[in-house]
mmCIF file of C-alpha atoms in Angstrom:
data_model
loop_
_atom_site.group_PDB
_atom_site.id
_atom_site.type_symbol
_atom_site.label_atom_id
_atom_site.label_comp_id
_atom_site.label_asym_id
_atom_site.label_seq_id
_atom_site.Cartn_x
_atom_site.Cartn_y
_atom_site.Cartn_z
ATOM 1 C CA UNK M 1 -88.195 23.172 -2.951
ATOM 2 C CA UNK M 2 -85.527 20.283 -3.430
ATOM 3 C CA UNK M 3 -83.478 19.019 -6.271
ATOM 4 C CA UNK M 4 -85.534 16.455 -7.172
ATOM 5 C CA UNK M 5 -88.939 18.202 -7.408
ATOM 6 C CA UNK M 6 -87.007 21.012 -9.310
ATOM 7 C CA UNK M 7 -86.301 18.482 -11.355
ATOM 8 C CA UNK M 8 -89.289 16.311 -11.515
ATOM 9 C CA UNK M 9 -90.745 20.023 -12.972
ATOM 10 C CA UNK M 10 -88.863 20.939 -15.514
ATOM 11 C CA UNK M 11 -89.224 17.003 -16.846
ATOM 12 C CA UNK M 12 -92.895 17.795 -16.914
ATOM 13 C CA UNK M 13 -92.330 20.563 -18.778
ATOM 14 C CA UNK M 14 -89.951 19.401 -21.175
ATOM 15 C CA UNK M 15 -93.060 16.319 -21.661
ATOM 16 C CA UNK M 16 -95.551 18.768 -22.543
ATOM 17 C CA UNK M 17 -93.639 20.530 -25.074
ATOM 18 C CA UNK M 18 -92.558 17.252 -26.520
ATOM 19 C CA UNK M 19 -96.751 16.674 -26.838
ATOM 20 C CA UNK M 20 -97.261 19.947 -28.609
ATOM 21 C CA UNK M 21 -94.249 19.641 -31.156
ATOM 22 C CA UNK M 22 -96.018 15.891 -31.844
ATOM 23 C CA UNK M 23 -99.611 18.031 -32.486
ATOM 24 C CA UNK M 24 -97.853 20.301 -34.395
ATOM 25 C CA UNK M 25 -95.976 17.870 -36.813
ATOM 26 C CA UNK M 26 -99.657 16.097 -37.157
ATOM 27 C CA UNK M 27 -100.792 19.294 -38.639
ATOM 28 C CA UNK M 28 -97.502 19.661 -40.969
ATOM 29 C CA UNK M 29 -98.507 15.864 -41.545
ATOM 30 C CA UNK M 30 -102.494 16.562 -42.468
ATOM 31 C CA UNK M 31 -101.159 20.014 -44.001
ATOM 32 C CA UNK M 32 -99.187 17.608 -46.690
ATOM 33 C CA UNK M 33 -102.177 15.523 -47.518
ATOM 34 C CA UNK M 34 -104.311 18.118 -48.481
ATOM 35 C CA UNK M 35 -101.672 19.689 -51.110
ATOM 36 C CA UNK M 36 -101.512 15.759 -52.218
ATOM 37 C CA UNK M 37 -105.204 15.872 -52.991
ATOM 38 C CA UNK M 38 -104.275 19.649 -54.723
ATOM 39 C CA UNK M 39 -102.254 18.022 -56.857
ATOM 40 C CA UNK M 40 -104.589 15.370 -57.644
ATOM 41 C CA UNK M 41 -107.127 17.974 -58.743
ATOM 42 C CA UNK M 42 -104.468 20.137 -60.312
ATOM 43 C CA UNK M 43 -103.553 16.761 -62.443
ATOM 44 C CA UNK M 44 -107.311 16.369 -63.698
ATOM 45 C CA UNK M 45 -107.277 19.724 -64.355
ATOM 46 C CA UNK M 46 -103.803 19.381 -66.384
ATOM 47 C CA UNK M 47 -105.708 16.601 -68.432
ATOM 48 C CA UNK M 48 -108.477 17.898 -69.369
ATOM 49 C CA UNK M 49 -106.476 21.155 -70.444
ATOM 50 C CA UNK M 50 -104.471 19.036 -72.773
ATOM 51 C CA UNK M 51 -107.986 17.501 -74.151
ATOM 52 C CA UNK M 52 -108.660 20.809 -75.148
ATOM 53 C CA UNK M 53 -105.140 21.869 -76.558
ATOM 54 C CA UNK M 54 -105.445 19.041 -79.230
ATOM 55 C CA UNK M 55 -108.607 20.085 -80.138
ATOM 56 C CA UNK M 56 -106.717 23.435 -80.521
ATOM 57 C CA UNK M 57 -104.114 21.759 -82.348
ATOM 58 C CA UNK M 58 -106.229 20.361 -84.985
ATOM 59 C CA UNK M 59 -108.141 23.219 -85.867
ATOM 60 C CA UNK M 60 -104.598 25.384 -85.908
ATOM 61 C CA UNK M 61 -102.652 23.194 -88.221
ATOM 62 C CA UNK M 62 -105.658 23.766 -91.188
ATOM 63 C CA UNK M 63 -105.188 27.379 -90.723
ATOM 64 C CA UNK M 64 -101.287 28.107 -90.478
ATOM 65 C CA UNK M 65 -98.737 25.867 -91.997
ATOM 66 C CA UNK M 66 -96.394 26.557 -88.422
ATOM 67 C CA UNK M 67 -99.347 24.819 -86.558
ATOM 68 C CA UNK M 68 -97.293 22.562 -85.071
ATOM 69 C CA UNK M 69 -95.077 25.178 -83.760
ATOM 70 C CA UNK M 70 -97.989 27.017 -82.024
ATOM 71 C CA UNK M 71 -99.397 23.774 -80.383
ATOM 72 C CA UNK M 72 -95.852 23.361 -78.680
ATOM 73 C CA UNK M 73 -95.800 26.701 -77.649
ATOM 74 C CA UNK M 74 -99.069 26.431 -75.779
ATOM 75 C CA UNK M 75 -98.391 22.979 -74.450
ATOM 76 C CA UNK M 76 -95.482 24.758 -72.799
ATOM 77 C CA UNK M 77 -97.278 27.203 -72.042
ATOM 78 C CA UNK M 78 -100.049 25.655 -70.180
ATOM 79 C CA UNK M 79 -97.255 23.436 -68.400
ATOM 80 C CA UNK M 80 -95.694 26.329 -67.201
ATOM 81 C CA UNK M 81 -99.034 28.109 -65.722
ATOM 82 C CA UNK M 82 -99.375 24.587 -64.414
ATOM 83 C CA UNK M 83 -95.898 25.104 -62.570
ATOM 84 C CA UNK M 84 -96.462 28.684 -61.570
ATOM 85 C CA UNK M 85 -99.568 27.404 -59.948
ATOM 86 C CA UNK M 86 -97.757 24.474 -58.333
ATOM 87 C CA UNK M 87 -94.751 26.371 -57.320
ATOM 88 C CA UNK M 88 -97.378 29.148 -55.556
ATOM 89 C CA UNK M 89 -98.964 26.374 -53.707
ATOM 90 C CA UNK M 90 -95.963 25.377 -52.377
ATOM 91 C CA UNK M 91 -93.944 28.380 -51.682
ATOM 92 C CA UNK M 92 -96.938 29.356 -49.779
ATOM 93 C CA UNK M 93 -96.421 25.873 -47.759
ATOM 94 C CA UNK M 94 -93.196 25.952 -47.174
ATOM 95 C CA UNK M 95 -93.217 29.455 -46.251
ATOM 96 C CA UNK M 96 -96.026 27.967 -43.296
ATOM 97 C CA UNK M 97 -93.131 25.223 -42.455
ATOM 98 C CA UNK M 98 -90.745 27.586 -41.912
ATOM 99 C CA UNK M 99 -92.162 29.764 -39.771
ATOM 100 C CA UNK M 100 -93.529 26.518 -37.807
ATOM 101 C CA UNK M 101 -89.768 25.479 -38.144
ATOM 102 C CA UNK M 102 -88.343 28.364 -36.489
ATOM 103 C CA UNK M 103 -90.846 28.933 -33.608
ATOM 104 C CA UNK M 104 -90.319 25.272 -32.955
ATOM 105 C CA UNK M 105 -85.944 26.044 -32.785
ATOM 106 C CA UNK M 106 -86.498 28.475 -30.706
ATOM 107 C CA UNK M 107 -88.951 26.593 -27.934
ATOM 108 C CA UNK M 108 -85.997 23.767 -28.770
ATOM 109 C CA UNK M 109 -82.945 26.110 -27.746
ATOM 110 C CA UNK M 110 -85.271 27.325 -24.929
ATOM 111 C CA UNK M 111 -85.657 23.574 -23.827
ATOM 112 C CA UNK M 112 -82.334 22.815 -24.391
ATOM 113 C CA UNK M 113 -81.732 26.008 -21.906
ATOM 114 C CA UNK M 114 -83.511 24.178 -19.215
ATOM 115 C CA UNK M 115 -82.430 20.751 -19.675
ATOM 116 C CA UNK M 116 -78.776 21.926 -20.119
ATOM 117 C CA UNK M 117 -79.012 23.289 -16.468
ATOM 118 C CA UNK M 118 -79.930 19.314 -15.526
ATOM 119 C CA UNK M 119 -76.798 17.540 -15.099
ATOM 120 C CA UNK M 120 -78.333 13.973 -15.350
ATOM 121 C CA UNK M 121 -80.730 14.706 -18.357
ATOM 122 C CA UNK M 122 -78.064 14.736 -21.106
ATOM 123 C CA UNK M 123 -79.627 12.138 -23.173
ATOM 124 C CA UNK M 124 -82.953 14.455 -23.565
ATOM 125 C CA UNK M 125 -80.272 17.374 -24.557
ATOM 126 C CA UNK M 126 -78.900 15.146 -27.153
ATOM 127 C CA UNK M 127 -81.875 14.403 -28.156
ATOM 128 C CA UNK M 128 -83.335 18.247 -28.385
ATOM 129 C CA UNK M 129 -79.820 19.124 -30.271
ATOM 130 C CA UNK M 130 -80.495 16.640 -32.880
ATOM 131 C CA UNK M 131 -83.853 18.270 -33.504
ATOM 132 C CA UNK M 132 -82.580 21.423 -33.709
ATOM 133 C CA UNK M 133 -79.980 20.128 -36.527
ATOM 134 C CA UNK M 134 -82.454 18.414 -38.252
ATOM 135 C CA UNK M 135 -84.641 22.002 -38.100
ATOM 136 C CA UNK M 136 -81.689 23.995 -39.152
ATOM 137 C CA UNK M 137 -81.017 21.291 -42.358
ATOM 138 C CA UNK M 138 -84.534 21.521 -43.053
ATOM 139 C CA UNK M 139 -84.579 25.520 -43.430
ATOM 140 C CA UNK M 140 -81.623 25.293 -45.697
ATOM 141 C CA UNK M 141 -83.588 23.117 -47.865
ATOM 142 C CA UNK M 142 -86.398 25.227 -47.689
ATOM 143 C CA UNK M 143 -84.635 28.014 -48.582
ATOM 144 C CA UNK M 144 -82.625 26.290 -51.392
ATOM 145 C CA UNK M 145 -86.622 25.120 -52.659
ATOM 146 C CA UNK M 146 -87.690 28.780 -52.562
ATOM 147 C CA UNK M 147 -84.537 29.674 -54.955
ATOM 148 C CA UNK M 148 -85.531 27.157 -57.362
ATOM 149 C CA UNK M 149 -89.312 27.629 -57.337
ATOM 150 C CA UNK M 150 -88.108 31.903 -58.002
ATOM 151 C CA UNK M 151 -86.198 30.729 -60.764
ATOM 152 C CA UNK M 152 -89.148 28.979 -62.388
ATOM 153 C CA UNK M 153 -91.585 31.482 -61.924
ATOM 154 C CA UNK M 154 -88.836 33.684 -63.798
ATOM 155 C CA UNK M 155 -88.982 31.165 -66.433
ATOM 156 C CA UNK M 156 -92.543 30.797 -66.445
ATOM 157 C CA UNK M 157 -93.222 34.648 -67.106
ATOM 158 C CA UNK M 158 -90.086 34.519 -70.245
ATOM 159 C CA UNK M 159 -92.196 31.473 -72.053
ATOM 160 C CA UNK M 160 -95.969 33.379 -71.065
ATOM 161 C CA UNK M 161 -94.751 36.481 -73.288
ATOM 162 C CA UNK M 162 -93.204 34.668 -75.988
ATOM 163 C CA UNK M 163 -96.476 32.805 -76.159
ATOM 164 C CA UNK M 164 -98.196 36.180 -75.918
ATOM 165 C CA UNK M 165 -96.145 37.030 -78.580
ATOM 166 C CA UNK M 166 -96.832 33.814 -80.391
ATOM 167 C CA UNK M 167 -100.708 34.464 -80.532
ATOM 168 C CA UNK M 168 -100.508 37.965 -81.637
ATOM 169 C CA UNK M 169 -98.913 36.898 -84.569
ATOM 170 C CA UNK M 170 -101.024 34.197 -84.902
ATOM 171 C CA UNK M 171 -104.116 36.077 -84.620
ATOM 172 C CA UNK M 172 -102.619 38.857 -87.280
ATOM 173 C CA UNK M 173 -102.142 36.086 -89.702
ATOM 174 C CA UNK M 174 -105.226 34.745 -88.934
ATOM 175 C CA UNK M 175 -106.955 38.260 -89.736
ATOM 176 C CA UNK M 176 -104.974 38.702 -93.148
ATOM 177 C CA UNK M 177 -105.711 34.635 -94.423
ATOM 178 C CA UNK M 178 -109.752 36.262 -93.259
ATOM 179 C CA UNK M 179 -108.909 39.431 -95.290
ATOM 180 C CA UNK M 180 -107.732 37.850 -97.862
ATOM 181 C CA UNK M 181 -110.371 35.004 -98.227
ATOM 182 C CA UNK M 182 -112.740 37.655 -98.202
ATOM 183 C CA UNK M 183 -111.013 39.836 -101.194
ATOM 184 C CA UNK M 184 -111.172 36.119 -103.199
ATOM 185 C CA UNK M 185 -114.501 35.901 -102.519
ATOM 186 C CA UNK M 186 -115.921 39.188 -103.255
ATOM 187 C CA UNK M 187 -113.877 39.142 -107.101
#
């Protein structure tokens, strides 16, 4: 075998695995839409939730003078189970994107290999080490998103038990304003 069919090869080779990193980023590409239309849904969702926390609200502030105080608390609440869910969804996808990430570096650097050993196709190994920069920037972000989406969950479980918290006392002033209606009543 010559040269130039050695050649002619391993540009066949390095076209077919420029085809399957295009399928692939199709299915990062459709993967994206369908957490946009999640978050569609989860925003319907989020409204009709905060239908029902002013209903909530209303019938909170004729029981307990710190209605108002309760209302914010679940508002927050419900925002942050809102976030927790959000933050699942996409830790979850970005945890897909890595992984895709990094097998696609490494059958990069293994292309790069190949094309490297091609004197006259140092435009395509440009081209394949830009890639792999713009993979390696793209895991750092990933990475720096999965930090921040940690932290919020962290924050999400602090306001869920002081809203636990919240309701507890809620309900035990509830049950003595009940108690003590009752007593009234009875004397």
């Amino acid at each position: 075998m010559n040269d130039v069919t050695r050649y002619e090869e391993q540009l066949a080779r390095v076209a077919t695995e420029l085809t399957q990193l295009a399928t692939r980023e199709a299915a990062t590409t459709h993967s994206l839409s369908e957490a946009t239309a999640t978050k569609a849904e989860l925003l319907t969702q989020a409204a009709d939730i905060k239908i029902a926390e002013a209903r909530l609200t209303t019938i909170t502030r004729t029981l307990l003078p710190n209605a108002q105080r309760l209302a914010m608390l679940i508002t927050q609440a419900t925002q942050l189970a809102q976030q927790r869910q959000t933050r699942q969804t996409n830790e979850a996808q970005l945890k897909t994107q890595l992984a895709e990430l990094t097998a696609k570096e490494v059958e990069l650097q293994t292309s790069l290999a190949t094309v490297a050993s091609v004197s006259s196709s140092r435009e395509q190994l440009l081209v394949f080490a830009t890639q792999a920069d713009e993979l390696q920037r793209t895991d750092e972000r990933l990475q720096q998103t999965e930090k921040k989406v940690a932290q919020q969950a962290e924050n999400l479980m602090r306001v869920t038990r002081k809203l636990d918290t919240a309701k507890a006392n809620l309900q035990d002033v509830i049950a003595m304003r009940e108690a003590k209606a009752h007593c009234a009543g009875n004397s």
